[in-house]
Coordinates of C-alpha atoms in Angstrom, one line a residue:
A1 CA -46.6 -29.4 21.0
R2 CA -48.6 -26.6 19.1
A3 CA -50.6 -29.7 17.7
R4 CA -51.6 -30.8 21.6
A5 CA -51.4 -27.3 23.1
Q6 CA -54.3 -26.2 20.5
G7 CA -55.5 -30.3 20.5
V8 CA -56.2 -29.7 24.4
R9 CA -57.5 -25.7 23.3
V10 CA -60.4 -27.8 21.4
L11 CA -60.8 -30.3 24.1
C12 CA -61.7 -27.6 26.5
Y13 CA -64.7 -26.1 24.4
W14 CA -65.7 -29.3 23.5
R15 CA -65.9 -30.6 27.1
D16 CA -69.8 -30.9 27.8
R17 CA -69.5 -33.2 24.5
V18 CA -66.6 -35.2 25.1
P19 CA -67.0 -38.4 26.9
N20 CA -64.2 -38.3 29.7
A21 CA -62.9 -35.0 29.3
P22 CA -61.2 -34.7 33.0
D23 CA -59.1 -38.2 31.9
L24 CA -58.3 -36.7 28.1
L25 CA -56.5 -34.4 30.7
A26 CA -54.3 -35.8 32.2
T27 CA -52.1 -37.4 30.0
A28 CA -52.1 -33.1 28.7
I29 CA -50.5 -31.8 32.0
A30 CA -47.9 -34.7 32.9
D31 CA -47.1 -33.0 29.4
E32 CA -43.1 -32.0 28.5
S33 CA -44.4 -28.4 27.0
P34 CA -45.2 -25.9 29.1
R35 CA -47.4 -24.6 26.8
V36 CA -49.8 -27.8 26.2
R37 CA -49.6 -27.5 30.6
L38 CA -50.9 -24.6 30.3
E39 CA -53.7 -25.0 28.1
A40 CA -54.7 -28.3 30.5
V41 CA -54.5 -26.3 33.5
R42 CA -56.5 -23.4 31.8
A43 CA -59.3 -26.2 30.7
L44 CA -59.6 -27.5 33.8
S45 CA -60.5 -24.4 35.4
F46 CA -63.7 -24.4 33.2
F47 CA -65.3 -27.9 34.9
N48 CA -67.8 -28.2 37.5
G49 CA -70.8 -29.7 39.4
A50 CA -69.4 -33.9 39.4
D51 CA -66.2 -33.7 37.8
V52 CA -64.5 -30.4 40.0
P53 CA -63.1 -33.0 42.6
K54 CA -60.8 -35.2 38.9
A55 CA -60.9 -31.6 37.8
T56 CA -59.3 -30.5 41.0
S57 CA -56.9 -33.8 41.2
L58 CA -55.5 -33.2 38.5
T59 CA -54.6 -29.8 38.5
Y60 CA -52.7 -30.5 41.6
E61 CA -50.5 -32.6 39.1
A62 CA -49.4 -29.4 37.7
V63 CA -46.6 -28.7 40.1
K64 CA -45.1 -32.2 39.5
K65 CA -43.2 -30.2 36.6
P66 CA -41.6 -26.7 36.2
M67 CA -43.9 -24.0 36.5
D68 CA -42.9 -20.2 34.7
T69 CA -45.4 -17.3 36.3
T70 CA -47.7 -17.0 33.8
L71 CA -48.5 -20.9 34.6
E72 CA -48.1 -20.3 37.7
Y73 CA -50.5 -17.6 37.2
C74 CA -52.9 -19.6 35.3
F75 CA -53.0 -23.0 37.7
K76 CA -53.5 -20.9 41.2
E77 CA -56.4 -18.5 38.9
T78 CA -57.6 -22.9 38.6
L79 CA -57.4 -23.6 42.1
K80 CA -58.8 -21.0 42.8
Q81 CA -62.6 -21.7 40.9
L82 CA -62.8 -25.0 41.2
Q83 CA -62.2 -25.0 45.6
S84 CA -64.7 -22.5 45.4
L85 CA -67.1 -24.9 44.3
S86 CA -66.6 -27.9 46.5
K87 CA -68.0 -27.5 49.4
E88 CA -65.0 -29.0 50.8
K89 CA -60.9 -28.4 49.8
T90 CA -59.3 -31.1 49.3
L91 CA -55.4 -31.4 49.1
P92 CA -53.3 -34.4 47.2
T93 CA -53.3 -37.4 49.8
D94 CA -49.1 -38.4 47.8
P95 CA -47.0 -36.7 50.9
E96 CA -44.9 -35.1 47.8
L97 CA -47.2 -34.5 46.2
L98 CA -48.5 -32.2 48.9
A99 CA -45.6 -31.7 49.9
M100 CA -44.7 -29.8 46.2
L101 CA -48.2 -27.6 46.4
I102 CA -47.1 -26.0 49.2
S103 CA -44.1 -24.5 48.0
K104 CA -46.5 -23.3 46.1
M105 CA -48.6 -21.4 48.1
D106 CA -48.3 -17.8 49.6
D107 CA -49.0 -17.3 53.2
K108 CA -52.5 -16.5 52.0
D109 CA -53.6 -19.7 50.4
L110 CA -51.6 -21.7 53.4
D111 CA -53.6 -20.0 55.7
S112 CA -56.4 -20.9 53.5
Q113 CA -55.7 -24.8 53.2
P114 CA -57.0 -27.4 56.0
N115 CA -55.5 -28.2 58.9
V116 CA -53.7 -30.9 58.3
E117 CA -50.6 -31.6 59.7
A118 CA -48.5 -31.1 56.0
V119 CA -50.1 -27.5 56.0
L120 CA -49.2 -26.3 60.0
K121 CA -45.4 -28.1 59.2
A122 CA -45.1 -25.7 56.7
K123 CA -46.5 -22.6 58.5
L124 CA -43.7 -23.1 61.2
E125 CA -41.5 -23.3 58.7
R126 CA -41.7 -20.1 57.3
R127 CA -40.4 -16.5 59.0
S128 CA -43.5 -14.7 57.7
Y129 CA -45.7 -15.6 60.8
D130 CA -45.3 -13.7 63.7
V131 CA -45.5 -15.4 67.2
V132 CA -49.1 -15.2 67.6
K133 CA -49.8 -17.2 64.1
R134 CA -47.1 -19.2 65.0
T135 CA -48.6 -20.2 68.4
S136 CA -52.2 -20.9 67.6
V137 CA -50.6 -23.6 65.1
I138 CA -48.1 -25.5 67.6
N139 CA -51.5 -24.9 69.5
E140 CA -53.2 -26.7 66.5
L141 CA -51.1 -29.3 65.7
A142 CA -51.1 -30.5 69.5
K143 CA -55.1 -30.8 69.2
L144 CA -54.0 -33.2 65.6
H145 CA -51.5 -35.1 67.8
K146 CA -53.4 -35.2 71.2
T147 CA -49.5 -34.0 72.4
D148 CA -49.6 -31.3 74.4
K149 CA -47.5 -27.2 73.6
V150 CA -44.2 -28.6 74.2
A151 CA -44.3 -31.4 72.8
E152 CA -44.6 -30.1 69.6
L153 CA -42.2 -27.7 70.4
I154 CA -40.0 -30.1 70.6
A155 CA -41.0 -32.1 67.7
A156 CA -40.6 -28.7 65.0
Y157 CA -37.1 -28.2 67.1
Q158 CA -35.9 -31.4 66.2
A159 CA -37.2 -31.6 62.5
F160 CA -35.0 -27.6 62.5
D161 CA -32.1 -29.1 63.4
A162 CA -32.4 -32.2 61.4
S163 CA -33.0 -30.0 58.3
A164 CA -30.9 -26.8 59.8
N165 CA -33.5 -24.8 59.2
T166 CA -32.0 -21.4 61.4
A167 CA -34.9 -18.5 60.6
A168 CA -37.6 -21.1 61.6
S169 CA -35.7 -22.6 65.0
N170 CA -35.3 -18.8 66.5
E171 CA -38.8 -17.5 65.3
L172 CA -40.7 -20.7 67.0
T173 CA -38.1 -19.6 69.9
K174 CA -40.3 -16.1 70.6
V175 CA -43.5 -19.4 71.5
L176 CA -41.3 -21.1 73.6
V177 CA -40.4 -18.1 76.1
G178 CA -44.1 -17.8 75.9
V179 CA -44.5 -20.8 77.5
P180 CA -45.8 -21.1 81.2
Q181 CA -43.0 -22.3 83.2
A182 CA -44.9 -25.2 85.0
D183 CA -44.9 -27.0 81.2
L184 CA -41.5 -26.1 80.8
A185 CA -41.0 -27.6 84.2
K186 CA -42.6 -30.7 83.4
S187 CA -40.5 -31.2 80.2
H188 CA -37.6 -31.1 82.2
D189 CA -36.2 -33.9 81.1
A190 CA -37.2 -33.8 77.2
L191 CA -35.4 -30.4 77.3
V192 CA -32.5 -31.6 78.0
S193 CA -32.3 -34.4 75.8
L194 CA -33.0 -32.4 72.7
A195 CA -30.6 -30.0 73.7
A196 CA -27.4 -33.0 74.3
K197 CA -28.8 -34.3 70.8
A198 CA -29.1 -31.6 69.0
K199 CA -26.8 -30.6 66.5
R200 CA -27.2 -26.5 65.5
P201 CA -26.5 -24.5 68.2
E202 CA -29.9 -22.2 67.1
V203 CA -31.8 -25.4 68.4
R204 CA -29.3 -26.1 72.0
K205 CA -30.4 -22.7 72.1
A206 CA -33.5 -22.6 73.0
A207 CA -33.4 -25.5 74.4
W208 CA -31.7 -24.7 76.7
A209 CA -33.6 -21.2 77.4
G210 CA -36.7 -23.4 78.0
I211 CA -34.6 -25.3 80.8
L212 CA -33.8 -22.4 82.7
I213 CA -37.6 -21.4 82.7
G214 CA -38.9 -24.4 83.3
D215 CA -36.2 -24.8 86.9
G216 CA -36.0 -20.5 87.4
K217 CA -32.9 -20.6 89.0
A218 CA -29.2 -20.4 87.0
D219 CA -28.4 -23.3 89.4
G220 CA -29.0 -26.1 88.0
A221 CA -28.5 -26.2 84.3
W222 CA -25.3 -24.4 85.2
E223 CA -24.2 -27.2 86.8
V224 CA -24.9 -29.8 84.5
A225 CA -23.2 -28.7 81.4
T226 CA -20.9 -30.9 80.5
S227 CA -19.4 -29.0 77.7
V228 CA -17.9 -26.2 76.3
H229 CA -20.8 -26.5 73.3
A230 CA -23.4 -27.3 76.7
T231 CA -21.6 -23.9 77.9
E232 CA -21.9 -21.7 75.3
A233 CA -25.6 -22.8 74.1
I234 CA -26.7 -21.9 77.6
I235 CA -25.2 -18.4 77.9
Q236 CA -26.4 -17.9 74.6
A237 CA -30.0 -18.8 75.7
I238 CA -30.1 -16.3 78.9
A239 CA -30.4 -14.4 76.2
V240 CA -33.5 -14.4 75.2
V241 CA -34.8 -15.0 78.8
P242 CA -37.1 -13.4 79.6
N243 CA -37.1 -13.0 83.1
P244 CA -34.4 -9.6 83.8
A245 CA -33.7 -11.1 87.5
L246 CA -33.2 -14.8 86.9
R247 CA -30.6 -13.1 83.4
A248 CA -28.8 -11.6 86.2
E249 CA -28.5 -14.5 88.9
F250 CA -26.0 -15.0 86.2
Q251 CA -23.3 -12.5 86.6
P252 CA -21.1 -14.9 89.4
K253 CA -20.8 -17.2 87.3
L254 CA -20.1 -15.4 83.6
T255 CA -17.1 -13.2 85.5
A256 CA -15.5 -16.7 86.6
A257 CA -16.0 -18.2 83.4
L258 CA -14.3 -15.2 81.4
A259 CA -10.6 -16.6 83.4
N260 CA -10.5 -18.9 80.7
A261 CA -12.9 -18.0 77.9
S262 CA -11.7 -18.1 74.1
G263 CA -13.4 -18.0 71.2
G264 CA -17.6 -18.7 71.0
T265 CA -17.4 -18.9 74.4
L266 CA -15.8 -16.2 75.7
K267 CA -18.6 -14.0 72.4
A268 CA -20.9 -15.5 74.2
I269 CA -20.0 -14.0 77.0
L270 CA -19.0 -10.6 76.2
A271 CA -22.7 -10.8 74.0
A272 CA -24.8 -11.2 77.5
L273 CA -22.8 -8.7 79.9
P274 CA -25.6 -6.1 79.1
L275 CA -28.2 -7.9 79.6
M276 CA -27.1 -8.3 83.7
G277 CA -28.9 -5.1 84.7
P278 CA -27.1 -2.6 85.5
A279 CA -27.0 -3.1 88.9
N280 CA -23.9 -5.0 86.5
A281 CA -22.9 -2.3 84.2
S282 CA -20.9 -0.2 85.8
A283 CA -18.7 -3.5 86.7
N284 CA -19.4 -5.0 83.2
F285 CA -18.0 -1.9 81.1
A286 CA -14.4 -2.8 82.1
V287 CA -15.2 -6.2 81.3
L288 CA -15.9 -5.3 77.8
A289 CA -12.8 -2.1 77.8
K290 CA -10.8 -5.0 78.5
N291 CA -11.4 -6.4 76.2
L292 CA -12.4 -3.6 73.3
I293 CA -9.0 -2.6 74.0
E294 CA -7.0 -5.9 74.1
G295 CA -8.9 -6.6 70.4
K296 CA -10.4 -9.3 71.8
E297 CA -14.1 -10.2 69.6
R298 CA -13.5 -6.6 69.5
N299 CA -16.9 -6.5 67.1
T300 CA -19.4 -8.0 70.0
A301 CA -17.8 -6.1 72.8
V302 CA -18.2 -3.0 69.9
D303 CA -22.5 -3.6 70.6
A304 CA -22.4 -4.9 74.1
I305 CA -20.7 -1.9 75.1
R306 CA -23.0 0.9 73.0
Q307 CA -26.5 -1.7 74.5
L308 CA -25.2 -1.1 78.5
P309 CA -26.9 2.7 80.0
H310 CA -24.1 5.6 79.1
E311 CA -23.9 6.8 82.7
S312 CA -22.2 3.6 83.3
W313 CA -19.5 4.4 80.2
D314 CA -16.5 5.9 82.7
K315 CA -15.0 8.7 81.0
A316 CA -11.9 7.7 82.8
Q317 CA -11.4 4.4 80.7
A318 CA -12.7 6.5 77.9
A319 CA -9.6 7.5 75.8
A320 CA -7.8 4.6 75.4
I321 CA -11.4 2.2 73.6
A322 CA -11.2 5.4 71.5
E323 CA -7.2 5.2 70.5
S324 CA -7.9 1.1 70.7
L325 CA -10.4 1.8 67.7
L326 CA -8.2 4.3 65.9
A327 CA -5.2 2.1 65.1
Y328 CA -7.9 -1.2 64.5
A329 CA -9.7 1.2 62.2
K330 CA -6.6 2.3 60.1
T331 CA -6.2 -0.8 59.6
V332 CA -9.7 -1.7 57.5
P333 CA -9.2 -1.2 53.6
Q334 CA -11.2 1.6 52.6
N335 CA -13.7 -0.8 50.3
K336 CA -14.8 -2.2 54.0
R337 CA -15.6 0.7 56.0
T338 CA -19.2 1.6 54.5
E339 CA -19.8 -2.3 56.6
Q340 CA -22.4 -2.1 59.4
D341 CA -19.0 -3.3 61.8
F342 CA -16.8 -0.9 61.0
V343 CA -20.3 2.0 61.6
E344 CA -19.9 1.2 64.7
L345 CA -17.0 0.3 65.9
T346 CA -16.1 4.5 64.2
Q347 CA -19.3 5.6 66.3
L348 CA -18.3 3.9 68.8
G349 CA -14.6 5.6 69.2
I350 CA -16.2 8.9 68.7
D351 CA -18.4 8.9 71.0
M352 CA -15.9 7.8 73.5
A353 CA -13.8 10.4 72.3
G354 CA -16.6 13.0 72.5
L355 CA -16.5 11.3 76.4
A356 CA -12.9 12.1 76.6
D357 CA -12.8 15.2 75.3
N358 CA -10.2 14.5 73.0
A359 CA -11.3 16.5 69.6
T360 CA -8.5 15.0 67.7
L361 CA -9.3 12.0 68.5
R362 CA -13.1 12.3 67.1
K363 CA -11.5 14.2 64.3
E364 CA -9.4 11.8 63.6
L365 CA -12.0 8.4 63.8
R366 CA -14.2 10.8 62.2
G367 CA -11.9 11.3 59.1
L368 CA -11.4 6.9 58.5
G369 CA -15.7 6.8 57.9
V370 CA -18.5 7.3 55.9
A371 CA -21.5 8.8 55.6
V372 CA -23.0 5.6 57.2
F373 CA -25.0 5.1 60.7
V374 CA -26.0 2.5 62.5
V375 CA -28.9 3.5 65.4
K376 CA -29.8 -0.1 67.3
T377 CA -32.6 -0.7 69.7
V378 CA -31.3 -0.9 73.7
R379 CA -33.1 -4.9 74.6
E380 CA -35.9 -4.0 77.1
G381 CA -34.9 -0.5 77.2
L382 CA -37.7 1.1 74.9
K383 CA -35.2 3.8 73.4
F384 CA -32.2 3.1 70.8
D385 CA -28.9 3.4 72.1
T386 CA -27.7 6.0 69.9
T387 CA -29.8 9.5 70.6
R388 CA -27.9 11.3 68.1
L389 CA -27.0 11.5 64.5
V390 CA -24.8 14.3 63.4
V391 CA -24.7 15.2 59.7
E392 CA -23.1 17.8 57.3
K393 CA -25.3 20.1 55.5
G394 CA -26.4 18.7 52.1
K395 CA -24.6 16.1 52.6
S396 CA -26.4 12.2 51.6
F397 CA -25.6 10.0 54.1
Q398 CA -27.4 6.3 55.7
I399 CA -29.3 5.0 58.7
I400 CA -28.5 1.0 59.7
F401 CA -31.9 0.5 61.8
E402 CA -31.5 -2.8 63.2
N403 CA -34.7 -4.2 66.1
S404 CA -32.7 -6.0 68.9
D405 CA -35.3 -6.1 71.2
V406 CA -37.4 -8.8 71.9
M407 CA -40.4 -7.1 70.1
P408 CA -41.8 -4.4 66.8
H409 CA -39.9 -1.0 66.8
N410 CA -39.5 1.3 63.0
L411 CA -36.9 4.5 62.9
L412 CA -39.4 7.3 61.2
V413 CA -37.2 10.5 60.8
V414 CA -39.5 13.4 60.3
G415 CA -39.9 17.4 61.1
E416 CA -37.7 19.2 64.0
G417 CA -40.1 19.1 66.7
K418 CA -42.1 16.3 65.2
A419 CA -41.9 13.9 67.4
V420 CA -44.2 14.4 69.5
E421 CA -47.5 15.1 66.6
I422 CA -46.1 12.3 64.8
G423 CA -46.9 9.7 68.3
V424 CA -49.9 11.0 69.6
A425 CA -51.6 10.9 66.2
T426 CA -50.5 6.8 66.2
M427 CA -51.7 5.9 69.9
T428 CA -55.3 5.3 68.4
M429 CA -53.5 3.1 65.2
G430 CA -54.5 -0.7 64.5
P431 CA -51.6 -2.9 63.1
S432 CA -53.3 -3.2 59.4
E433 CA -53.3 0.6 58.2
K434 CA -50.2 0.9 55.9
D435 CA -49.4 3.8 54.6
K436 CA -48.5 3.4 49.9
Q437 CA -44.8 2.2 51.2
G438 CA -46.7 -0.9 53.7
R439 CA -45.6 1.4 56.4
Q440 CA -47.9 0.9 59.5
Y441 CA -48.0 3.4 62.2
V442 CA -47.6 6.4 59.8
P443 CA -50.3 8.9 60.1
K444 CA -52.8 8.5 56.7
N445 CA -51.3 11.9 55.1
Y446 CA -48.4 12.9 57.3
K447 CA -45.3 14.0 56.0
L448 CA -42.7 12.3 56.9
I449 CA -39.0 12.4 55.4
E450 CA -38.4 9.3 55.2
G451 CA -39.2 5.3 57.1
T452 CA -38.3 2.0 57.9
K453 CA -41.3 -0.6 58.0
L454 CA -41.6 -2.1 61.1
L455 CA -39.4 -4.4 62.2
E456 CA -39.6 -7.9 64.3
P457 CA -37.1 -8.2 66.2
T458 CA -33.3 -9.1 64.9
Q459 CA -34.9 -7.6 61.4
K460 CA -32.7 -4.7 59.9
Q461 CA -33.6 -2.3 57.3
T462 CA -31.5 0.2 55.4
I463 CA -33.0 4.3 54.7
E464 CA -30.5 6.4 52.6
L465 CA -31.7 10.5 53.0
K466 CA -30.1 13.9 51.7
A467 CA -29.4 16.1 54.4
P468 CA -31.4 19.9 54.4
G469 CA -29.1 22.6 52.7
K470 CA -29.5 24.4 55.6
E471 CA -28.6 23.9 59.3
G472 CA -31.1 22.8 61.5
T473 CA -32.8 19.6 63.6
M474 CA -34.4 16.5 62.3
D475 CA -36.5 14.5 64.6
F476 CA -36.0 10.0 64.2
V477 CA -38.8 8.4 67.0
C478 CA -40.4 5.1 66.7
T479 CA -43.9 5.2 66.2
F480 CA -45.7 1.8 67.4
P481 CA -48.0 3.2 69.9
G482 CA -47.0 4.4 73.5
H483 CA -43.2 4.3 72.6
F484 CA -42.9 7.2 71.1
M485 CA -42.0 8.8 74.7
T486 CA -38.4 7.4 75.0
M487 CA -37.6 6.3 72.0
H488 CA -36.6 9.5 70.0
G489 CA -33.4 11.3 68.9
T490 CA -31.8 13.6 67.3
I491 CA -31.0 14.1 63.4
V492 CA -27.8 17.9 63.3
V493 CA -27.7 19.3 60.3
A494 CA -24.6 21.1 60.7
K495 CA -22.2 23.2 58.4
D496 CA -18.8 21.4 60.3
V497 CA -19.0 18.8 62.2
D498 CA -16.1 19.0 63.6
D499 CA -16.8 22.2 64.7
Y500 CA -20.1 21.0 66.1
L501 CA -18.6 17.9 67.8
A502 CA -16.4 20.0 69.5
K503 CA -18.4 22.6 70.9
N504 CA -20.9 19.6 71.4
P505 CA -19.3 16.4 72.3
T506 CA -21.3 14.5 74.2
A507 CA -25.7 14.1 72.7
P508 CA -27.8 16.0 76.0
A509 CA -29.5 13.8 77.7
L510 CA -32.7 11.9 76.8
Q511 CA -36.4 13.6 77.7
V512 CA -39.2 12.2 78.1
L513 CA -41.5 13.5 75.6
M514 CA -45.7 13.6 77.0
P515 CA -48.1 13.8 75.2
T516 CA -49.4 16.6 76.8
A517 CA -46.2 19.0 74.5
A518 CA -48.5 18.2 71.2
K519 CA -50.3 21.5 70.6

């Protein structure tokens, strides 16, 4: 192998004196030795003129064998060099080879390729593409196939259903819900067929979402559901329907379905209740509280209650909820108490104990937990579900931030009273401006305590902090332009957390911050 590798290196330097030099590299590019293949790929980067097409074709052959990081780097640089010498970029005609080549490309490389079908389909499979790029890809496929956007969406869902690509299906749904109602209505039958034949729940959910948006009413879809799976998928689809009035039409249907619901259907119903609008919030709090106290789909009920407006929380039921959560929390093993579900559960219990003015319950719940907090966004509410965290001075703690909304958000921890200052400073920033950690909407040279990146819907990130050694407060805020006015909260640093919570059992009402307050 060493001799063969050296021979390839000599050939590289004698390429202009050896007849058919590119053809001689065809054997080397398929050699069993990665050292030989590396020399061959490197040699191909030196060809130019009429030899470029042949050299490019041979370089593609390298993907048929395993690559280490050095070989992969050389492969990409060789392709970049050869493609710079060609007026038009060419790709392998062999579908298997093309698929292998595409799998080696990062997003930037993929974006630079011709818009052939394989490249476009590969883009749809990547979660890193945002909804704007994904919509553009669907439009390009429609042009290529001379079809329409909905037909291409359905074809993509069918492919993802077959390959069990859950992430890509969920990302594609962000495109689906932006399709005009009239276009979805025209494809009603095709969407019904997709919903009936799909094996994956996320594909069924997407199909029913398209049907609901196209129908513009709840009755039609609900009536044609012929199975438990279909009903469950329709309920799950409510979460991606952008029209709040249409979502609220499901309130009586969900309430009626609760009587016999269990398993996945019950879980879907409880998760959908916060989406029924402010007018139904109080009634749905009572439903969720009942299921939570009875221990039915406890984690889903906890999350749903946290999504409801705090004004709908019933003080009369707060103590019973806190007691139920405490009883369950005591059964959770110590090594499971840092998990997000447990943290959310104890946080709600503490909030409910505070609402009930029960210091004993609150102290017991705090004693079971750890210094980890969960903060989520409220769907379409432009606010965090938690606006106050109380931490012990000088102690380390974590914040798990999860974006449950339909738009991007971040969570930045800043100094006391600095939410307005940083919010105003980011109002004119663009998405391409990033700090040294790659975070968007962080002003240049701003002294940030800690913060997450800008998270897309369903994404989450954990940040670790250490509380200052003296009592005081810090702010946390979303700095996506314009969000800071309502998306903010306070981190209270206390000497004795239990004593502070006893004196301040509930968080103050959220204040709207105005840009004019900046100094």
